[in-house]
Amino acid sequence: MGSDTRSTAAALSDVVLRRAIRADLPEVSALERQCYGDPWPASAFASLPDNTRVFFSVARQPADGSLAGYVVAWYVMDEGELANLAVAPSQRGQGIGRSLLDAMLTDALARGTTQVYLEVRESNVSARQLYRTRGFEEVGRRQAYYRTPIEDALILRRTLKPELR
Ligand SMILES: CC(C)(COP(=O)(O)OP(=O)(O)OC[C@H]1O[C@@H](n2cnc3c(N)ncnc32)[C@H](O)[C@@H]1OP(=O)(O)O)[C@@H](O)C(=O)NCCC(=O)NCCS
């Protein structure tokens, strides 16, 4: 798909983004299992909606309310970590992942965060490309960090520059 087509699709996607609440968690966990070979257990999400140091948002389709995706980030001092980002397989390529990532970056800026880190599988071409378009750069590698299948993680960092605040 060319970038023009992607941009058009992105403009047409009409999801609603909002903070996650506890009622979202069963669907979030189900989508997590669809998206990853090594999914977070449901318990990993349980306390996140109530944690003020966490940004946890869901994207839902306005027509039927179905869950399109979610993003999780947490903050320590002036650093953020993008911990999870996923879009339902049938709804990828419509700009939803980028919208969730942008929402997280906007939140990070509002909190005075200066750097955002994340880990990504080396083979995850689509995610790496998405992060590249949002200014993330490779700063390290964790060998055999992932299981199922075993794979290195690349550590990416995005510096949030003062002029963007
Ligand atoms: C990575 C993921 C969140 C992207 O979500 P998405 O909604 O499909 O992404 P978008 O439609 O917003 O695409 C944004 C950009 O990502 C990149 N991208 C997305 N899909 C791509 C693909 N199949 N190939 C190459 N680049 C791709 C492009 O740069 C795209 O920009 P463009 O549309 O201007 O070309 C989604 O593929 C996913 O949930 N994957 C499984 C979970 C995962 O790997 N999460 C990341 C863990 S670090």
Short mmCIF file of C-alpha atoms and ligand atoms in Angstrom, two decimals:
data_model
loop_
_atom_site.label_atom_id
_atom_site.label_comp_id
_atom_site.label_asym_id
_atom_site.label_seq_id
_atom_site.Cartn_x
_atom_site.Cartn_y
_atom_site.Cartn_z
CA MET A 1 0.00 0.00 0.00
CA GLY A 2 1.44 3.41 -0.95
CA SER A 3 1.74 6.18 1.56
CA ASP A 4 -1.02 8.25 -0.10
CA THR A 5 -3.48 5.39 0.21
CA ARG A 6 -2.47 4.85 3.83
CA SER A 7 -2.96 8.53 4.62
CA THR A 8 -6.43 8.48 3.08
CA ALA A 9 -7.33 5.41 5.10
CA ALA A 10 -5.97 7.08 8.22
CA ALA A 11 -8.10 10.14 7.58
CA LEU A 12 -11.17 7.94 7.19
CA SER A 13 -10.63 5.96 10.36
CA ASP A 14 -12.96 7.37 12.97
CA VAL A 15 -12.13 5.71 16.25
CA VAL A 16 -12.81 7.28 19.61
CA LEU A 17 -9.85 7.44 21.98
CA ARG A 18 -10.41 7.63 25.72
CA ARG A 19 -8.78 6.61 28.97
CA ALA A 20 -9.17 2.92 29.73
CA ILE A 21 -11.47 1.91 32.57
CA ARG A 22 -11.80 -1.43 34.36
CA ALA A 23 -14.75 -2.44 32.16
CA ASP A 24 -12.39 -2.37 29.15
CA LEU A 25 -10.02 -4.96 30.58
CA PRO A 26 -11.63 -8.23 29.39
CA GLU A 27 -11.60 -7.03 25.77
CA VAL A 28 -8.11 -5.59 26.12
CA SER A 29 -6.84 -8.94 27.39
CA ALA A 30 -8.58 -10.79 24.56
CA LEU A 31 -7.01 -8.48 21.97
CA GLU A 32 -3.63 -8.79 23.67
CA ARG A 33 -3.80 -12.57 23.18
CA GLN A 34 -4.71 -12.06 19.52
CA CYS A 35 -1.80 -9.71 18.92
CA TYR A 36 1.14 -11.37 20.68
CA GLY A 37 2.73 -14.80 20.91
CA ASP A 38 3.89 -13.82 24.40
CA PRO A 39 0.90 -11.79 25.68
CA TRP A 40 0.72 -9.99 28.99
CA PRO A 41 -1.46 -11.91 31.46
CA ALA A 42 -4.76 -10.25 32.33
CA SER A 43 -3.33 -9.44 35.77
CA ALA A 44 -0.72 -7.17 34.16
CA PHE A 45 -3.48 -4.78 33.08
CA ALA A 46 -5.58 -4.94 36.24
CA SER A 47 -4.16 -2.01 38.22
CA LEU A 48 -3.28 0.21 35.27
CA PRO A 49 -6.54 2.21 34.93
CA ASP A 50 -6.17 3.51 38.50
CA ASN A 51 -2.48 4.37 38.29
CA THR A 52 -1.81 8.08 37.82
CA ARG A 53 1.71 7.37 36.55
CA VAL A 54 0.26 5.34 33.69
CA PHE A 55 -1.25 6.39 30.38
CA PHE A 56 -3.66 3.69 29.28
CA SER A 57 -6.03 4.51 26.45
CA VAL A 58 -8.34 2.50 24.25
CA ALA A 59 -9.56 3.16 20.73
CA ARG A 60 -13.12 2.08 20.02
CA GLN A 61 -15.20 2.07 16.87
CA PRO A 62 -18.03 4.58 17.28
CA ALA A 63 -20.52 2.47 15.31
CA ASP A 64 -20.51 -0.65 17.45
CA GLY A 65 -18.18 0.22 20.32
CA SER A 66 -15.81 -2.62 19.46
CA LEU A 67 -12.23 -2.37 20.67
CA ALA A 68 -9.85 -1.32 17.89
CA GLY A 69 -6.67 -0.94 19.93
CA TYR A 70 -4.98 0.27 23.08
CA VAL A 71 -1.79 1.85 24.32
CA VAL A 72 0.00 1.66 27.67
CA ALA A 73 2.84 3.87 28.85
CA TRP A 74 4.25 4.61 32.27
CA TYR A 75 6.33 7.40 33.67
CA VAL A 76 9.20 7.65 36.14
CA MET A 77 10.56 11.14 36.81
CA ASP A 78 10.96 12.80 33.40
CA GLU A 79 11.16 9.54 31.44
CA GLY A 80 8.37 7.59 29.82
CA GLU A 81 8.21 4.02 28.61
CA LEU A 82 5.82 2.97 25.89
CA ALA A 83 5.03 -0.46 27.25
CA ASN A 84 2.30 -1.74 24.94
CA LEU A 85 0.61 -0.71 21.70
CA ALA A 86 -1.73 -2.95 19.74
CA VAL A 87 -4.37 -2.67 17.05
CA ALA A 88 -6.90 -5.37 16.14
CA PRO A 89 -5.55 -7.34 13.16
CA SER A 90 -8.59 -6.56 10.99
CA GLN A 91 -8.24 -2.82 11.62
CA ARG A 92 -4.57 -2.26 10.95
CA GLY A 93 -3.29 0.13 8.31
CA GLN A 94 -5.94 2.77 9.00
CA GLY A 95 -3.91 5.09 11.20
CA ILE A 96 -5.22 3.76 14.52
CA GLY A 97 -1.78 2.75 15.81
CA ARG A 98 -0.39 6.15 14.96
CA SER A 99 -3.32 7.88 16.67
CA LEU A 100 -2.73 5.88 19.84
CA LEU A 101 1.00 6.61 19.73
CA ASP A 102 0.36 10.32 19.17
CA ALA A 103 -2.05 10.40 22.09
CA MET A 104 0.65 8.90 24.28
CA LEU A 105 3.28 11.39 23.06
CA THR A 106 0.88 14.28 23.70
CA ASP A 107 0.33 13.01 27.23
CA ALA A 108 4.08 12.60 27.73
CA LEU A 109 4.70 16.19 26.66
CA ALA A 110 1.96 17.47 28.95
CA ARG A 111 3.67 15.71 31.88
CA GLY A 112 7.04 17.31 31.08
CA THR A 113 8.56 14.05 29.90
CA THR A 114 11.85 14.59 28.07
CA GLN A 115 12.51 11.08 26.73
CA VAL A 116 10.32 8.13 25.81
CA TYR A 117 11.78 4.62 25.54
CA LEU A 118 10.34 1.42 24.15
CA GLU A 119 11.37 -2.09 23.20
CA VAL A 120 10.40 -3.72 19.93
CA ARG A 121 11.08 -7.07 18.33
CA GLU A 122 13.76 -6.77 15.72
CA SER A 123 11.52 -8.50 13.15
CA ASN A 124 8.52 -6.21 13.81
CA VAL A 125 8.78 -4.20 10.61
CA SER A 126 5.43 -2.40 10.87
CA ALA A 127 5.96 -1.25 14.45
CA ARG A 128 9.55 -0.19 13.78
CA GLN A 129 8.40 1.82 10.77
CA LEU A 130 5.65 3.46 12.80
CA TYR A 131 8.12 4.45 15.52
CA ARG A 132 10.58 5.75 12.93
CA THR A 133 7.90 8.07 11.55
CA ARG A 134 7.50 9.49 15.02
CA GLY A 135 11.18 10.17 15.59
CA PHE A 136 12.24 7.13 17.62
CA GLU A 137 15.88 6.13 17.21
CA GLU A 138 17.65 2.90 18.07
CA VAL A 139 19.81 3.28 21.17
CA GLY A 140 20.42 -0.31 22.26
CA ARG A 141 19.57 -3.98 22.08
CA ARG A 142 18.57 -6.65 24.61
CA GLN A 143 19.69 -10.05 23.43
CA ALA A 144 17.06 -12.83 23.44
CA TYR A 145 14.73 -10.54 25.39
CA TYR A 146 11.53 -11.98 23.96
CA ARG A 147 10.10 -15.50 24.20
CA THR A 148 7.74 -17.30 21.81
CA PRO A 149 9.70 -16.91 19.66
CA ILE A 150 13.02 -15.98 21.20
CA GLU A 151 14.27 -12.76 19.67
CA ASP A 152 16.33 -9.67 20.43
CA ALA A 153 14.63 -6.46 21.48
CA LEU A 154 15.72 -3.18 20.02
CA ILE A 155 15.58 -0.28 22.46
CA LEU A 156 14.25 2.88 20.84
CA ARG A 157 14.23 6.38 22.23
CA ARG A 158 12.34 9.50 21.29
CA THR A 159 13.59 12.79 22.71
CA LEU A 160 10.83 15.29 23.26
CA LYS A 161 12.37 18.57 22.25
CA PRO A 162 11.43 21.82 23.95
CA GLU A 163 10.21 23.37 20.67
CA LEU A 164 7.54 20.64 20.46
CA ARG A 165 6.09 21.55 23.83
C1 LIG B 1 2.30 -1.98 15.08
C2 LIG B 1 0.81 -1.68 15.01
C3 LIG B 1 0.35 -1.13 16.39
C4 LIG B 1 0.55 -0.61 13.93
O1 LIG B 1 -0.82 -0.25 14.00
P1 LIG B 1 -1.61 0.25 12.69
O2 LIG B 1 -2.89 0.82 13.15
O3 LIG B 1 -1.68 -0.83 11.68
O4 LIG B 1 -0.63 1.38 12.16
P2 LIG B 1 -1.05 2.68 11.33
O5 LIG B 1 -2.11 2.31 10.34
O6 LIG B 1 -1.33 3.78 12.27
O7 LIG B 1 0.28 2.97 10.52
C5 LIG B 1 1.16 3.99 10.94
C6 LIG B 1 2.50 3.77 10.31
O8 LIG B 1 3.05 2.53 10.73
C7 LIG B 1 3.81 1.95 9.67
N1 LIG B 1 3.18 0.71 9.27
C8 LIG B 1 1.99 0.22 9.71
N2 LIG B 1 1.76 -0.99 9.16
C9 LIG B 1 2.82 -1.24 8.36
C10 LIG B 1 3.18 -2.33 7.53
N3 LIG B 1 2.39 -3.41 7.40
N4 LIG B 1 4.36 -2.27 6.88
C11 LIG B 1 5.17 -1.22 7.00
N5 LIG B 1 4.89 -0.15 7.77
C12 LIG B 1 3.72 -0.16 8.43
C13 LIG B 1 3.79 2.97 8.55
O9 LIG B 1 4.86 3.85 8.76
C14 LIG B 1 2.49 3.69 8.82
O10 LIG B 1 2.50 4.99 8.28
P3 LIG B 1 1.84 5.30 6.83
O11 LIG B 1 0.43 4.89 6.95
O12 LIG B 1 2.00 6.77 6.69
O13 LIG B 1 2.61 4.47 5.86
C15 LIG B 1 -0.01 -2.96 14.65
O14 LIG B 1 0.56 -3.53 13.49
C16 LIG B 1 -0.06 -4.01 15.74
O15 LIG B 1 -0.92 -3.97 16.62
N6 LIG B 1 0.87 -5.00 15.70
C17 LIG B 1 0.86 -6.09 16.68
C18 LIG B 1 1.29 -5.61 18.05
C19 LIG B 1 2.65 -4.96 17.99
O16 LIG B 1 3.56 -5.45 17.36
N7 LIG B 1 2.77 -3.81 18.70
C20 LIG B 1 4.01 -3.09 18.80
C21 LIG B 1 4.85 -3.68 19.89
S1 LIG B 1 6.39 -2.79 20.10
#
